[in-house]
């Protein structure tokens, strides 16, 4: 079987690599216990600066084909394992960014390799169907055992899509269709509706809007982009819609220490939301839906309290707007619950919940009334990819079997406590440590310093990502254990210490 | 190896099935020679009406999860081979629709199965990377041997995306960015650009437009949808942009018999295009790009001549608009050339060419000047899927090794000639037969009759799709040989005859 060949190679290569021990690791506060190696390496191992010579060569080669301005380095995915990403120069890094938060159970998990060696699964890979018209026999069962087994409270319907942007675009369309039928009082469009929509005009193409939040990120296709407000470079030069944008609460951390101030800030934002809904209705561009992330991720890991989200959900209900929770980045377990909105503790969290990344397929859950009333309204050729559903079902099995949500909660506590300690140790450098599960972040003094720290950490074998103006975001896989946290904290401490020293010396 | 297990099952099952011969086949004009069986079946085999009882049961089950109004039937992809799609009730149909034109070399092609058994390929499936930041080592090579080996004339750059809509959305963004920088005379946005775009306003979000054509189809996300004008149900209730829409030539077929009339019609449309460009510039919504399909597919298989496209390309050049040829449905060989625009015989066909479907990955080629000037402007988490590039490289090998473009040209001639004959035989029923390669279509008297014929053909084991108001479109795989054409024509003739008879009898 293909997988046995691969696993043999894998154990040989692991055996070889395990002989190398983590070098240069000083223990700051807690000792990192020996790794329980399960196809994971025992630590970073750096051979060159990153990007190394081979990465630079390949970047030049790819530069003849594409814009490579965002390329960090090239990877050897065959040799990557668990929490460790190996690059083409033989550098092995502890990956706390996981392909922008999208590798749920680490690299080359044996359960996924095994799935590929099952001949019953082959045809799902080689015959990609048009799911909306000709689904495979096992499609309802696979949806049931994968996506529906983790459906948000109150939702029993799900639509798969190819990526996060397509998921949100179609969720918006579902909200517009629902809103218009509600407005009509029936779902029989007039002749004028049908003819005017063909030329992009009202009443067939109504001037509805989606209310979004400053700092939010919902994707980069043109509908999504009109609700994305995290960085100008994403939006610049692209035509958009005149849709309302509310302020997202700018809270003080730790949240529990600033409960009163934060409640005031949240009340201010909620008031603004209601004002905007009224104002846009008066403008003739009524708000069909509100879209929000449970934690603004790309925009800087901005949190809000459960009370805020509960009130917002009530405002949506009161004004007849659909409530869309975008869990593309937060979904899949990293907050310690499968969905971040579960932390709100409500039975009816949303009308629509979209997902992608860690779920391996894009898509959205929705309430029955948000289902388009006719076929071909929410539709495209592929509508997802059944091979991704197979992987997802297996990922969910691993999450359950290995109690990964509990692990995430445990690792997350260690990570956040470690960040609090580092923040106390480097008060001029770090601030506003915050997080839920391992979905954590910390602010760095300024943008330039943040970027510098990211590079220095990478050269020490720690792969991290930035977000917002000056934050570092932590996005490890769900198999990131407590000992990985301590390994990270020790190495990160070295980076910060070195950085502080070199700064005292005048350079960075 | 996994593939050998699968291939053994496959040959056993083939052996069993080859003992069954095509029943109920009357020969109309030409004899269908015996199939050169290469993991293909020798004809349709129908056991129930379609959808059969098992499909109906599964449709009910899926109906608890999704809108199933568009589901035709459920498929057994494991048992499907070559040109034949097998359903869950054991019906085996000659597939001339191929998952909305997206299965390039038939079902379960051994070359693709073999690829999956290569352990070197496993990690591309189980570790989906964020291609824009952390590409795999073989990414430049795989792009070179797959997409770049079939790059349109004048284009050496390509960007992959997850699906057709995302490809067009990002192509539009590339045109907007290019146009704005051209307008600026440099690529340094002002502070006002940067701040206004964050709230969806000009000048940062300029009121640029994309000129599209009535009857065109370019996808269903909100940017794409503003350029899609094939059916109202796709657009109804979704906000849109005030962008110009030109008439697409409504030609008479066969094209060569109506050269003078068609030239007049095309001149009229071109004049309208120029008028719209001027008018929208005056409105303050200048046309940054023109998007068009080489053959309008979803909109009814509407053709235009090479002269029309050459003139349109010149108009784009003259007015400083980018020219985007959408080959999502036409690309990949079905017209007898790899790209439909190759039939125009020009060196500089376009500034952007988008693709998906038969290419297995979405994406677009573009000229160097259409590359976004900064990173993260054209970006998302996955930016395609390297496992699809692996399949594509293999598909291209098969196309070359088996001379499939020549085969398509040969089969296409037989198909179009057959349609001409049937059209002469059933003048009240069929008209306007047209096509390039096997990318053919024929109009049916009216919508209801068309839908009826599609169902009757399906129950005879011929799977076809509709397009436009009352057309049937032919979208076989590239392995659809001349003998498949004759088999189809014979069965289709039976359907039409039966239909004509039953109509004479008063019922359908």
mmCIF file with all atom_site columns, C-alpha atoms in Angstrom, chain A residues 123-130 162 381-388, chain B residues 98-109 111-113 115-116 125 128 131 143 146-147 150 159-165 167 327-333 338-339 354-365 383-399 477-478:
data_model
loop_
_atom_site.group_PDB
_atom_site.id
_atom_site.type_symbol
_atom_site.label_atom_id
_atom_site.label_alt_id
_atom_site.label_comp_id
_atom_site.label_asym_id
_atom_site.label_entity_id
_atom_site.label_seq_id
_atom_site.pdbx_PDB_ins_code
_atom_site.Cartn_x
_atom_site.Cartn_y
_atom_site.Cartn_z
_atom_site.occupancy
_atom_site.B_iso_or_equiv
_atom_site.pdbx_formal_charge
_atom_site.auth_seq_id
_atom_site.auth_comp_id
_atom_site.auth_asym_id
_atom_site.auth_atom_id
_atom_site.pdbx_PDB_model_num
ATOM 1  C CA . UNK A 1 123 ? -12.580 7.971  -7.053  1.00 0.00 ? 123 UNK A CA 1
ATOM 2  C CA . UNK A 1 124 ? -13.445 10.955 -4.810  1.00 0.00 ? 124 UNK A CA 1
ATOM 3  C CA . UNK A 1 125 ? -10.080 12.414 -5.763  1.00 0.00 ? 125 UNK A CA 1
ATOM 4  C CA . UNK A 1 126 ? -9.945  11.653 -9.472  1.00 0.00 ? 126 UNK A CA 1
ATOM 5  C CA . UNK A 1 127 ? -13.590 12.389 -10.410 1.00 0.00 ? 127 UNK A CA 1
ATOM 6  C CA . UNK A 1 128 ? -14.509 15.764 -9.025  1.00 0.00 ? 128 UNK A CA 1
ATOM 7  C CA . UNK A 1 129 ? -18.270 15.983 -9.429  1.00 0.00 ? 129 UNK A CA 1
ATOM 8  C CA . UNK A 1 130 ? -20.652 18.890 -9.924  1.00 0.00 ? 130 UNK A CA 1
ATOM 9  C CA . UNK A 1 162 ? -14.581 25.767 -2.527  1.00 0.00 ? 162 UNK A CA 1
ATOM 10 C CA . UNK A 1 381 ? -20.032 23.972 -10.888 1.00 0.00 ? 381 UNK A CA 1
ATOM 11 C CA . UNK A 1 382 ? -18.155 22.287 -8.063  1.00 0.00 ? 382 UNK A CA 1
ATOM 12 C CA . UNK A 1 383 ? -19.842 23.572 -4.893  1.00 0.00 ? 383 UNK A CA 1
ATOM 13 C CA . UNK A 1 384 ? -17.025 22.235 -2.776  1.00 0.00 ? 384 UNK A CA 1
ATOM 14 C CA . UNK A 1 385 ? -14.968 19.082 -3.188  1.00 0.00 ? 385 UNK A CA 1
ATOM 15 C CA . UNK A 1 386 ? -16.007 15.699 -1.755  1.00 0.00 ? 386 UNK A CA 1
ATOM 16 C CA . UNK A 1 387 ? -12.369 14.667 -1.270  1.00 0.00 ? 387 UNK A CA 1
ATOM 17 C CA . UNK A 1 388 ? -12.080 17.427 1.324   1.00 0.00 ? 388 UNK A CA 1
ATOM 18 C CA . UNK B 2 98  ? -19.354 15.711 -17.980 1.00 0.00 ? 98  UNK B CA 1
ATOM 19 C CA . UNK B 2 99  ? -20.154 17.503 -14.718 1.00 0.00 ? 99  UNK B CA 1
ATOM 20 C CA . UNK B 2 100 ? -20.888 20.787 -16.508 1.00 0.00 ? 100 UNK B CA 1
ATOM 21 C CA . UNK B 2 101 ? -17.986 20.453 -18.907 1.00 0.00 ? 101 UNK B CA 1
ATOM 22 C CA . UNK B 2 102 ? -15.377 19.661 -16.303 1.00 0.00 ? 102 UNK B CA 1
ATOM 23 C CA . UNK B 2 103 ? -14.133 16.041 -16.646 1.00 0.00 ? 103 UNK B CA 1
ATOM 24 C CA . UNK B 2 104 ? -11.314 16.334 -19.200 1.00 0.00 ? 104 UNK B CA 1
ATOM 25 C CA . UNK B 2 105 ? -10.303 12.736 -19.924 1.00 0.00 ? 105 UNK B CA 1
ATOM 26 C CA . UNK B 2 106 ? -13.253 10.713 -18.690 1.00 0.00 ? 106 UNK B CA 1
ATOM 27 C CA . UNK B 2 107 ? -13.971 8.979  -15.387 1.00 0.00 ? 107 UNK B CA 1
ATOM 28 C CA . UNK B 2 108 ? -11.316 7.059  -13.487 1.00 0.00 ? 108 UNK B CA 1
ATOM 29 C CA . UNK B 2 109 ? -8.633  7.475  -16.108 1.00 0.00 ? 109 UNK B CA 1
ATOM 30 C CA . UNK B 2 111 ? -3.204  7.816  -15.489 1.00 0.00 ? 111 UNK B CA 1
ATOM 31 C CA . UNK B 2 112 ? -4.913  9.715  -12.677 1.00 0.00 ? 112 UNK B CA 1
ATOM 32 C CA . UNK B 2 113 ? -5.379  6.613  -10.555 1.00 0.00 ? 113 UNK B CA 1
ATOM 33 C CA . UNK B 2 115 ? -0.704  9.315  -9.921  1.00 0.00 ? 115 UNK B CA 1
ATOM 34 C CA . UNK B 2 116 ? -2.483  8.768  -6.616  1.00 0.00 ? 116 UNK B CA 1
ATOM 35 C CA . UNK B 2 125 ? -3.075  15.950 -0.893  1.00 0.00 ? 125 UNK B CA 1
ATOM 36 C CA . UNK B 2 128 ? -2.791  21.891 1.599   1.00 0.00 ? 128 UNK B CA 1
ATOM 37 C CA . UNK B 2 131 ? 0.457   28.853 -1.781  1.00 0.00 ? 131 UNK B CA 1
ATOM 38 C CA . UNK B 2 143 ? 3.290   25.232 -12.897 1.00 0.00 ? 143 UNK B CA 1
ATOM 39 C CA . UNK B 2 146 ? 1.231   22.017 -16.364 1.00 0.00 ? 146 UNK B CA 1
ATOM 40 C CA . UNK B 2 147 ? -0.306  25.463 -16.827 1.00 0.00 ? 147 UNK B CA 1
ATOM 41 C CA . UNK B 2 150 ? -0.339  25.466 -22.468 1.00 0.00 ? 150 UNK B CA 1
ATOM 42 C CA . UNK B 2 159 ? -2.135  32.781 -10.951 1.00 0.00 ? 159 UNK B CA 1
ATOM 43 C CA . UNK B 2 160 ? -4.043  29.764 -9.637  1.00 0.00 ? 160 UNK B CA 1
ATOM 44 C CA . UNK B 2 161 ? -7.305  30.099 -7.697  1.00 0.00 ? 161 UNK B CA 1
ATOM 45 C CA . UNK B 2 162 ? -9.751  27.625 -6.170  1.00 0.00 ? 162 UNK B CA 1
ATOM 46 C CA . UNK B 2 163 ? -12.631 27.963 -8.658  1.00 0.00 ? 163 UNK B CA 1
ATOM 47 C CA . UNK B 2 164 ? -13.899 29.763 -11.738 1.00 0.00 ? 164 UNK B CA 1
ATOM 48 C CA . UNK B 2 165 ? -15.653 32.571 -9.882  1.00 0.00 ? 165 UNK B CA 1
ATOM 49 C CA . UNK B 2 167 ? -10.502 33.348 -10.926 1.00 0.00 ? 167 UNK B CA 1
ATOM 50 C CA . UNK B 2 327 ? -12.205 30.390 -21.065 1.00 0.00 ? 327 UNK B CA 1
ATOM 51 C CA . UNK B 2 328 ? -13.624 28.721 -17.959 1.00 0.00 ? 328 UNK B CA 1
ATOM 52 C CA . UNK B 2 329 ? -15.966 26.605 -20.072 1.00 0.00 ? 329 UNK B CA 1
ATOM 53 C CA . UNK B 2 330 ? -14.302 26.741 -23.493 1.00 0.00 ? 330 UNK B CA 1
ATOM 54 C CA . UNK B 2 331 ? -10.720 26.073 -22.355 1.00 0.00 ? 331 UNK B CA 1
ATOM 55 C CA . UNK B 2 332 ? -9.034  22.687 -22.161 1.00 0.00 ? 332 UNK B CA 1
ATOM 56 C CA . UNK B 2 333 ? -9.445  21.311 -25.659 1.00 0.00 ? 333 UNK B CA 1
ATOM 57 C CA . UNK B 2 338 ? -6.570  23.924 -26.326 1.00 0.00 ? 338 UNK B CA 1
ATOM 58 C CA . UNK B 2 339 ? -8.031  27.427 -26.044 1.00 0.00 ? 339 UNK B CA 1
ATOM 59 C CA . UNK B 2 354 ? -9.193  32.834 -17.055 1.00 0.00 ? 354 UNK B CA 1
ATOM 60 C CA . UNK B 2 355 ? -9.846  29.105 -16.724 1.00 0.00 ? 355 UNK B CA 1
ATOM 61 C CA . UNK B 2 356 ? -11.247 26.388 -14.438 1.00 0.00 ? 356 UNK B CA 1
ATOM 62 C CA . UNK B 2 357 ? -13.407 23.230 -15.017 1.00 0.00 ? 357 UNK B CA 1
ATOM 63 C CA . UNK B 2 358 ? -11.405 20.982 -17.397 1.00 0.00 ? 358 UNK B CA 1
ATOM 64 C CA . UNK B 2 359 ? -8.187  22.541 -16.065 1.00 0.00 ? 359 UNK B CA 1
ATOM 65 C CA . UNK B 2 360 ? -9.151  21.055 -12.655 1.00 0.00 ? 360 UNK B CA 1
ATOM 66 C CA . UNK B 2 361 ? -7.868  24.193 -10.921 1.00 0.00 ? 361 UNK B CA 1
ATOM 67 C CA . UNK B 2 362 ? -9.141  27.725 -11.348 1.00 0.00 ? 362 UNK B CA 1
ATOM 68 C CA . UNK B 2 363 ? -6.848  30.579 -12.271 1.00 0.00 ? 363 UNK B CA 1
ATOM 69 C CA . UNK B 2 364 ? -5.893  33.109 -14.882 1.00 0.00 ? 364 UNK B CA 1
ATOM 70 C CA . UNK B 2 365 ? -3.001  33.877 -17.191 1.00 0.00 ? 365 UNK B CA 1
ATOM 71 C CA . UNK B 2 383 ? -4.760  30.401 -3.866  1.00 0.00 ? 383 UNK B CA 1
ATOM 72 C CA . UNK B 2 384 ? -5.510  27.143 -5.613  1.00 0.00 ? 384 UNK B CA 1
ATOM 73 C CA . UNK B 2 385 ? -4.578  23.605 -4.653  1.00 0.00 ? 385 UNK B CA 1
ATOM 74 C CA . UNK B 2 386 ? -1.291  21.949 -5.662  1.00 0.00 ? 386 UNK B CA 1
ATOM 75 C CA . UNK B 2 387 ? -2.929  18.510 -5.777  1.00 0.00 ? 387 UNK B CA 1
ATOM 76 C CA . UNK B 2 388 ? -5.018  19.755 -8.708  1.00 0.00 ? 388 UNK B CA 1
ATOM 77 C CA . UNK B 2 389 ? -1.852  20.891 -10.511 1.00 0.00 ? 389 UNK B CA 1
ATOM 78 C CA . UNK B 2 390 ? -0.529  17.327 -10.237 1.00 0.00 ? 390 UNK B CA 1
ATOM 79 C CA . UNK B 2 391 ? -3.666  15.981 -11.893 1.00 0.00 ? 391 UNK B CA 1
ATOM 80 C CA . UNK B 2 392 ? -3.556  18.677 -14.550 1.00 0.00 ? 392 UNK B CA 1
ATOM 81 C CA . UNK B 2 393 ? 0.042   17.859 -15.510 1.00 0.00 ? 393 UNK B CA 1
ATOM 82 C CA . UNK B 2 394 ? -1.044  14.245 -16.005 1.00 0.00 ? 394 UNK B CA 1
ATOM 83 C CA . UNK B 2 395 ? -4.149  15.242 -17.980 1.00 0.00 ? 395 UNK B CA 1
ATOM 84 C CA . UNK B 2 396 ? -1.960  17.282 -20.330 1.00 0.00 ? 396 UNK B CA 1
ATOM 85 C CA . UNK B 2 397 ? 0.354   14.281 -20.792 1.00 0.00 ? 397 UNK B CA 1
ATOM 86 C CA . UNK B 2 398 ? -2.628  12.160 -21.768 1.00 0.00 ? 398 UNK B CA 1
ATOM 87 C CA . UNK B 2 399 ? -3.915  14.828 -24.172 1.00 0.00 ? 399 UNK B CA 1
ATOM 88 C CA . UNK B 2 477 ? -14.865 14.593 -22.461 1.00 0.00 ? 477 UNK B CA 1
ATOM 89 C CA . UNK B 2 478 ? -11.862 14.766 -24.795 1.00 0.00 ? 478 UNK B CA 1
#
